[in-house]
Amino acid sequence: MQREYMFQLLKQMKDGDQQAFRTMYDATYQDVYRTVSFLVDHPQDREDVMNEIYLQMWTSLANYDTNRPFLFWLHGLVIRQVQRFRVKRWRRFRIFERIRDFAREESHWDQPSVLMDGTNQLISQAIQKLTDKQRAVIILRFFHDYTLEEIATILDIPLGTVKSRYHAGIQALRKNIWNLPPERMEKINDY
């Protein structure tokens, strides 16, 4: 989407134009859903998180600084909503831990065309094995091309922590994708 057109949509959205919101939703949905899919395991939870993300986008649009890139702001919103979701899930787990079985189910890839676009299943499965914190850094770095400094800003954590999670994530990926072709590994490590 062109930057100027996106800026016009944002202005219309700030004025309460629901059609502009719908257009922005259509333009960003797949990108946001792919990110959420890597960070949230269960498909039903993903839909809940997606609803929260776009509700939050609509309600906090007044706080958006139009001098900053919109997608940068949106990805920060995605990460914060996923973190809130995890806190809520953890609280539910504590309440119902004696009566529910929270054994982690194998990830369900319900929309392979969305999830596998631009990557392959081997890498996707290896990413799912990372810790939540490592996965967030890896997704922001490789699927959205953010620098480590930008990731630190989005996650609101020190740069050193981002670097630590990044390198630990890369090490884990190397361990899990030992037969990855060398040219792909070089591409992954190129930052």
PDB file of C-alpha atoms in Angstrom:
ATOM      1  CA  MET A   1       0.000   0.000   0.000  1.00  0.00           C
ATOM      2  CA  GLN A   2       1.346   3.394  -0.936  1.00  0.00           C
ATOM      3  CA  ARG A   3       2.505   5.518   1.978  1.00  0.00           C
ATOM      4  CA  GLU A   4       0.404   8.534   0.944  1.00  0.00           C
ATOM      5  CA  TYR A   5      -2.730   6.407   0.500  1.00  0.00           C
ATOM      6  CA  MET A   6      -2.130   4.786   3.880  1.00  0.00           C
ATOM      7  CA  PHE A   7      -1.723   8.220   5.449  1.00  0.00           C
ATOM      8  CA  GLN A   8      -5.076   9.312   3.964  1.00  0.00           C
ATOM      9  CA  LEU A   9      -6.739   6.185   5.332  1.00  0.00           C
ATOM     10  CA  LEU A  10      -5.306   6.893   8.767  1.00  0.00           C
ATOM     11  CA  LYS A  11      -6.675  10.434   8.691  1.00  0.00           C
ATOM     12  CA  GLN A  12     -10.099   9.105   7.669  1.00  0.00           C
ATOM     13  CA  MET A  13      -9.937   6.463  10.399  1.00  0.00           C
ATOM     14  CA  LYS A  14      -9.127   9.138  12.985  1.00  0.00           C
ATOM     15  CA  ASP A  15     -12.287  10.917  11.830  1.00  0.00           C
ATOM     16  CA  GLY A  16     -14.268   7.726  12.468  1.00  0.00           C
ATOM     17  CA  ASP A  17     -14.582   6.467   8.891  1.00  0.00           C
ATOM     18  CA  GLN A  18     -15.391   2.766   9.206  1.00  0.00           C
ATOM     19  CA  GLN A  19     -14.866   2.088   5.503  1.00  0.00           C
ATOM     20  CA  ALA A  20     -11.293   3.390   5.802  1.00  0.00           C
ATOM     21  CA  PHE A  21     -10.809   1.059   8.748  1.00  0.00           C
ATOM     22  CA  ARG A  22     -12.111  -1.838   6.672  1.00  0.00           C
ATOM     23  CA  THR A  23      -9.710  -0.987   3.848  1.00  0.00           C
ATOM     24  CA  MET A  24      -6.802  -0.807   6.295  1.00  0.00           C
ATOM     25  CA  TYR A  25      -7.896  -4.097   7.855  1.00  0.00           C
ATOM     26  CA  ASP A  26      -7.962  -5.803   4.448  1.00  0.00           C
ATOM     27  CA  ALA A  27      -4.530  -4.402   3.588  1.00  0.00           C
ATOM     28  CA  THR A  28      -2.851  -5.519   6.839  1.00  0.00           C
ATOM     29  CA  TYR A  29      -4.752  -8.650   7.889  1.00  0.00           C
ATOM     30  CA  GLN A  30      -2.531 -11.296   6.279  1.00  0.00           C
ATOM     31  CA  ASP A  31       0.691  -9.769   7.552  1.00  0.00           C
ATOM     32  CA  VAL A  32      -0.677  -9.418  11.088  1.00  0.00           C
ATOM     33  CA  TYR A  33      -2.225 -12.898  11.043  1.00  0.00           C
ATOM     34  CA  ARG A  34       1.031 -14.488   9.939  1.00  0.00           C
ATOM     35  CA  THR A  35       2.877 -12.817  12.802  1.00  0.00           C
ATOM     36  CA  VAL A  36       0.209 -13.831  15.318  1.00  0.00           C
ATOM     37  CA  SER A  37       0.244 -17.397  13.973  1.00  0.00           C
ATOM     38  CA  PHE A  38       3.903 -17.743  14.820  1.00  0.00           C
ATOM     39  CA  LEU A  39       3.410 -16.324  18.299  1.00  0.00           C
ATOM     40  CA  VAL A  40       0.121 -17.984  19.343  1.00  0.00           C
ATOM     41  CA  ASP A  41      -0.299 -21.735  19.000  1.00  0.00           C
ATOM     42  CA  HIS A  42      -4.049 -22.351  18.920  1.00  0.00           C
ATOM     43  CA  PRO A  43      -6.192 -21.151  15.981  1.00  0.00           C
ATOM     44  CA  GLN A  44      -9.095 -20.031  18.188  1.00  0.00           C
ATOM     45  CA  ASP A  45      -6.730 -18.007  20.376  1.00  0.00           C
ATOM     46  CA  ARG A  46      -5.293 -16.406  17.248  1.00  0.00           C
ATOM     47  CA  GLU A  47      -8.738 -15.136  16.281  1.00  0.00           C
ATOM     48  CA  ASP A  48      -9.228 -13.683  19.762  1.00  0.00           C
ATOM     49  CA  VAL A  49      -5.857 -11.953  19.575  1.00  0.00           C
ATOM     50  CA  MET A  50      -6.614 -10.658  16.067  1.00  0.00           C
ATOM     51  CA  ASN A  51      -9.896  -9.167  17.298  1.00  0.00           C
ATOM     52  CA  GLU A  52      -8.104  -7.512  20.207  1.00  0.00           C
ATOM     53  CA  ILE A  53      -5.409  -6.126  17.910  1.00  0.00           C
ATOM     54  CA  TYR A  54      -7.850  -4.440  15.553  1.00  0.00           C
ATOM     55  CA  LEU A  55     -10.080  -3.245  18.378  1.00  0.00           C
ATOM     56  CA  GLN A  56      -6.999  -1.754  20.037  1.00  0.00           C
ATOM     57  CA  MET A  57      -5.930  -0.228  16.733  1.00  0.00           C
ATOM     58  CA  TRP A  58      -9.312   1.469  16.364  1.00  0.00           C
ATOM     59  CA  THR A  59      -9.457   2.745  19.942  1.00  0.00           C
ATOM     60  CA  SER A  60      -5.853   3.923  20.225  1.00  0.00           C
ATOM     61  CA  LEU A  61      -5.542   5.469  16.798  1.00  0.00           C
ATOM     62  CA  ALA A  62      -5.699   8.913  18.410  1.00  0.00           C
ATOM     63  CA  ASN A  63      -2.348   8.118  20.085  1.00  0.00           C
ATOM     64  CA  TYR A  64      -0.667   7.227  16.801  1.00  0.00           C
ATOM     65  CA  ASP A  65       2.106   9.635  15.822  1.00  0.00           C
ATOM     66  CA  THR A  66       1.740  10.160  12.075  1.00  0.00           C
ATOM     67  CA  ASN A  67       5.453  11.001  11.850  1.00  0.00           C
ATOM     68  CA  ARG A  68       6.305   7.357  12.577  1.00  0.00           C
ATOM     69  CA  PRO A  69       5.778   4.480  10.108  1.00  0.00           C
ATOM     70  CA  PHE A  70       2.318   2.977  10.555  1.00  0.00           C
ATOM     71  CA  LEU A  71       3.413  -0.644  10.185  1.00  0.00           C
ATOM     72  CA  PHE A  72       6.067  -0.150  12.877  1.00  0.00           C
ATOM     73  CA  TRP A  73       3.345   1.123  15.224  1.00  0.00           C
ATOM     74  CA  LEU A  74       1.003  -1.708  14.209  1.00  0.00           C
ATOM     75  CA  HIS A  75       3.636  -4.393  14.828  1.00  0.00           C
ATOM     76  CA  GLY A  76       4.289  -2.930  18.273  1.00  0.00           C
ATOM     77  CA  LEU A  77       0.558  -3.186  18.918  1.00  0.00           C
ATOM     78  CA  VAL A  78       0.593  -6.818  17.756  1.00  0.00           C
ATOM     79  CA  ILE A  79       3.415  -7.705  20.140  1.00  0.00           C
ATOM     80  CA  ARG A  80       1.748  -5.971  23.089  1.00  0.00           C
ATOM     81  CA  GLN A  81      -1.570  -7.720  22.416  1.00  0.00           C
ATOM     82  CA  VAL A  82       0.145 -11.106  22.179  1.00  0.00           C
ATOM     83  CA  GLN A  83       1.900 -10.379  25.484  1.00  0.00           C
ATOM     84  CA  ARG A  84      -1.427  -9.394  27.097  1.00  0.00           C
ATOM     85  CA  PHE A  85      -2.969 -12.547  25.735  1.00  0.00           C
ATOM     86  CA  ARG A  86      -0.183 -14.601  27.311  1.00  0.00           C
ATOM     87  CA  VAL A  87      -0.698 -12.942  30.685  1.00  0.00           C
ATOM     88  CA  LYS A  88      -4.436 -13.660  30.495  1.00  0.00           C
ATOM     89  CA  ARG A  89      -3.766 -17.241  29.433  1.00  0.00           C
ATOM     90  CA  TRP A  90      -1.319 -17.745  32.282  1.00  0.00           C
ATOM     91  CA  ARG A  91      -3.867 -16.458  34.769  1.00  0.00           C
ATOM     92  CA  ARG A  92      -6.519 -18.806  33.376  1.00  0.00           C
ATOM     93  CA  PHE A  93      -4.053 -21.631  33.585  1.00  0.00           C
ATOM     94  CA  ARG A  94      -3.403 -20.932  37.239  1.00  0.00           C
ATOM     95  CA  ILE A  95      -7.138 -20.931  37.978  1.00  0.00           C
ATOM     96  CA  PHE A  96      -8.007 -24.064  36.064  1.00  0.00           C
ATOM     97  CA  GLU A  97      -4.756 -25.999  36.242  1.00  0.00           C
ATOM     98  CA  ARG A  98      -6.226 -28.740  38.406  1.00  0.00           C
ATOM     99  CA  ILE A  99      -9.183 -29.406  36.148  1.00  0.00           C
ATOM    100  CA  ARG A 100      -7.819 -28.822  32.685  1.00  0.00           C
ATOM    101  CA  ASP A 101      -5.184 -30.586  30.774  1.00  0.00           C
ATOM    102  CA  PHE A 102      -2.942 -27.966  29.263  1.00  0.00           C
ATOM    103  CA  ALA A 103      -0.706 -30.331  27.453  1.00  0.00           C
ATOM    104  CA  ARG A 104       0.564 -28.410  24.530  1.00  0.00           C
ATOM    105  CA  GLU A 105      -1.094 -29.544  21.340  1.00  0.00           C
ATOM    106  CA  GLU A 106       0.817 -29.780  18.187  1.00  0.00           C
ATOM    107  CA  SER A 107       0.470 -26.628  16.199  1.00  0.00           C
ATOM    108  CA  HIS A 108      -2.362 -26.588  13.716  1.00  0.00           C
ATOM    109  CA  TRP A 109      -1.617 -24.885  10.475  1.00  0.00           C
ATOM    110  CA  ASP A 110      -5.146 -24.086   9.449  1.00  0.00           C
ATOM    111  CA  GLN A 111      -4.299 -21.699   6.663  1.00  0.00           C
ATOM    112  CA  PRO A 112      -1.157 -22.986   4.996  1.00  0.00           C
ATOM    113  CA  SER A 113      -1.248 -20.428   2.205  1.00  0.00           C
ATOM    114  CA  VAL A 114      -1.031 -17.592   4.730  1.00  0.00           C
ATOM    115  CA  LEU A 115       1.468 -19.275   7.026  1.00  0.00           C
ATOM    116  CA  MET A 116       3.765 -20.793   4.456  1.00  0.00           C
ATOM    117  CA  ASP A 117       3.997 -17.832   2.146  1.00  0.00           C
ATOM    118  CA  GLY A 118       7.672 -16.893   1.983  1.00  0.00           C
ATOM    119  CA  THR A 119       8.939 -19.678   4.165  1.00  0.00           C
ATOM    120  CA  ASN A 120       8.882 -23.442   4.275  1.00  0.00           C
ATOM    121  CA  GLN A 121       7.426 -25.916   6.663  1.00  0.00           C
ATOM    122  CA  LEU A 122      10.773 -27.031   8.057  1.00  0.00           C
ATOM    123  CA  ILE A 123      11.647 -23.523   9.162  1.00  0.00           C
ATOM    124  CA  SER A 124       8.135 -22.916  10.465  1.00  0.00           C
ATOM    125  CA  GLN A 125       8.277 -26.004  12.645  1.00  0.00           C
ATOM    126  CA  ALA A 126      11.712 -25.046  13.954  1.00  0.00           C
ATOM    127  CA  ILE A 127      10.434 -21.550  14.812  1.00  0.00           C
ATOM    128  CA  GLN A 128       7.525 -23.073  16.738  1.00  0.00           C
ATOM    129  CA  LYS A 129      10.052 -24.892  18.942  1.00  0.00           C
ATOM    130  CA  LEU A 130      11.636 -21.622  20.098  1.00  0.00           C
ATOM    131  CA  THR A 131      10.648 -20.008  23.374  1.00  0.00           C
ATOM    132  CA  ASP A 132       7.987 -17.321  23.113  1.00  0.00           C
ATOM    133  CA  LYS A 133      10.552 -14.570  23.724  1.00  0.00           C
ATOM    134  CA  GLN A 134      12.998 -15.908  21.132  1.00  0.00           C
ATOM    135  CA  ARG A 135      10.180 -16.460  18.627  1.00  0.00           C
ATOM    136  CA  ALA A 136       8.998 -12.846  18.896  1.00  0.00           C
ATOM    137  CA  VAL A 137      12.503 -11.547  18.124  1.00  0.00           C
ATOM    138  CA  ILE A 138      13.050 -13.978  15.255  1.00  0.00           C
ATOM    139  CA  ILE A 139       9.651 -13.198  13.681  1.00  0.00           C
ATOM    140  CA  LEU A 140      10.173  -9.447  13.883  1.00  0.00           C
ATOM    141  CA  ARG A 141      13.697  -9.755  12.467  1.00  0.00           C
ATOM    142  CA  PHE A 142      13.102 -12.137   9.579  1.00  0.00           C
ATOM    143  CA  PHE A 143       9.478 -11.633   8.607  1.00  0.00           C
ATOM    144  CA  HIS A 144       9.339  -7.876   9.079  1.00  0.00           C
ATOM    145  CA  ASP A 145      13.021  -6.942   8.575  1.00  0.00           C
ATOM    146  CA  TYR A 146      13.283  -4.837  11.696  1.00  0.00           C
ATOM    147  CA  THR A 147      16.730  -4.035  13.012  1.00  0.00           C
ATOM    148  CA  LEU A 148      17.634  -5.283  16.456  1.00  0.00           C
ATOM    149  CA  GLU A 149      17.339  -1.695  17.731  1.00  0.00           C
ATOM    150  CA  GLU A 150      13.814  -1.401  16.328  1.00  0.00           C
ATOM    151  CA  ILE A 151      12.880  -4.724  17.891  1.00  0.00           C
ATOM    152  CA  ALA A 152      14.126  -3.441  21.244  1.00  0.00           C
ATOM    153  CA  THR A 153      11.819  -0.447  20.819  1.00  0.00           C
ATOM    154  CA  ILE A 154       8.812  -2.559  19.826  1.00  0.00           C
ATOM    155  CA  LEU A 155       9.296  -5.023  22.692  1.00  0.00           C
ATOM    156  CA  ASP A 156      10.319  -2.261  25.104  1.00  0.00           C
ATOM    157  CA  ILE A 157      13.359  -4.193  26.299  1.00  0.00           C
ATOM    158  CA  PRO A 158      17.107  -3.391  26.277  1.00  0.00           C
ATOM    159  CA  LEU A 159      19.054  -3.941  23.066  1.00  0.00           C
ATOM    160  CA  GLY A 160      21.340  -6.411  24.844  1.00  0.00           C
ATOM    161  CA  THR A 161      18.342  -8.572  25.742  1.00  0.00           C
ATOM    162  CA  VAL A 162      17.199  -8.542  22.120  1.00  0.00           C
ATOM    163  CA  LYS A 163      20.670  -9.590  20.966  1.00  0.00           C
ATOM    164  CA  SER A 164      20.773 -12.356  23.538  1.00  0.00           C
ATOM    165  CA  ARG A 165      17.350 -13.701  22.491  1.00  0.00           C
ATOM    166  CA  TYR A 166      18.260 -13.345  18.842  1.00  0.00           C
ATOM    167  CA  HIS A 167      21.484 -15.320  19.140  1.00  0.00           C
ATOM    168  CA  ALA A 168      19.873 -17.965  21.342  1.00  0.00           C
ATOM    169  CA  GLY A 169      17.071 -18.265  18.779  1.00  0.00           C
ATOM    170  CA  ILE A 170      19.547 -18.622  15.911  1.00  0.00           C
ATOM    171  CA  GLN A 171      21.455 -21.297  17.838  1.00  0.00           C
ATOM    172  CA  ALA A 172      18.222 -23.189  18.485  1.00  0.00           C
ATOM    173  CA  LEU A 173      17.264 -22.928  14.811  1.00  0.00           C
ATOM    174  CA  ARG A 174      20.673 -24.257  13.793  1.00  0.00           C
ATOM    175  CA  LYS A 175      20.227 -27.161  16.151  1.00  0.00           C
ATOM    176  CA  ASN A 176      16.737 -27.945  14.816  1.00  0.00           C
ATOM    177  CA  ILE A 177      17.510 -27.331  11.155  1.00  0.00           C
ATOM    178  CA  TRP A 178      20.814 -29.109  10.959  1.00  0.00           C
ATOM    179  CA  ASN A 179      20.206 -30.169   7.369  1.00  0.00           C
ATOM    180  CA  LEU A 180      19.220 -26.705   6.165  1.00  0.00           C
ATOM    181  CA  PRO A 181      21.035 -25.889   2.931  1.00  0.00           C
ATOM    182  CA  PRO A 182      24.043 -23.595   3.572  1.00  0.00           C
ATOM    183  CA  GLU A 183      22.801 -20.785   1.357  1.00  0.00           C
ATOM    184  CA  ARG A 184      19.590 -20.584   3.408  1.00  0.00           C
ATOM    185  CA  MET A 185      21.531 -20.458   6.698  1.00  0.00           C
ATOM    186  CA  GLU A 186      23.730 -17.709   5.294  1.00  0.00           C
ATOM    187  CA  LYS A 187      20.632 -15.750   4.368  1.00  0.00           C
ATOM    188  CA  ILE A 188      19.185 -16.238   7.857  1.00  0.00           C
ATOM    189  CA  ASN A 189      22.390 -15.018   9.513  1.00  0.00           C
ATOM    190  CA  ASP A 190      22.800 -12.037   7.231  1.00  0.00           C
ATOM    191  CA  TYR A 191      21.855  -8.984   9.287  1.00  0.00           C
TER     192      TYR A 191
END
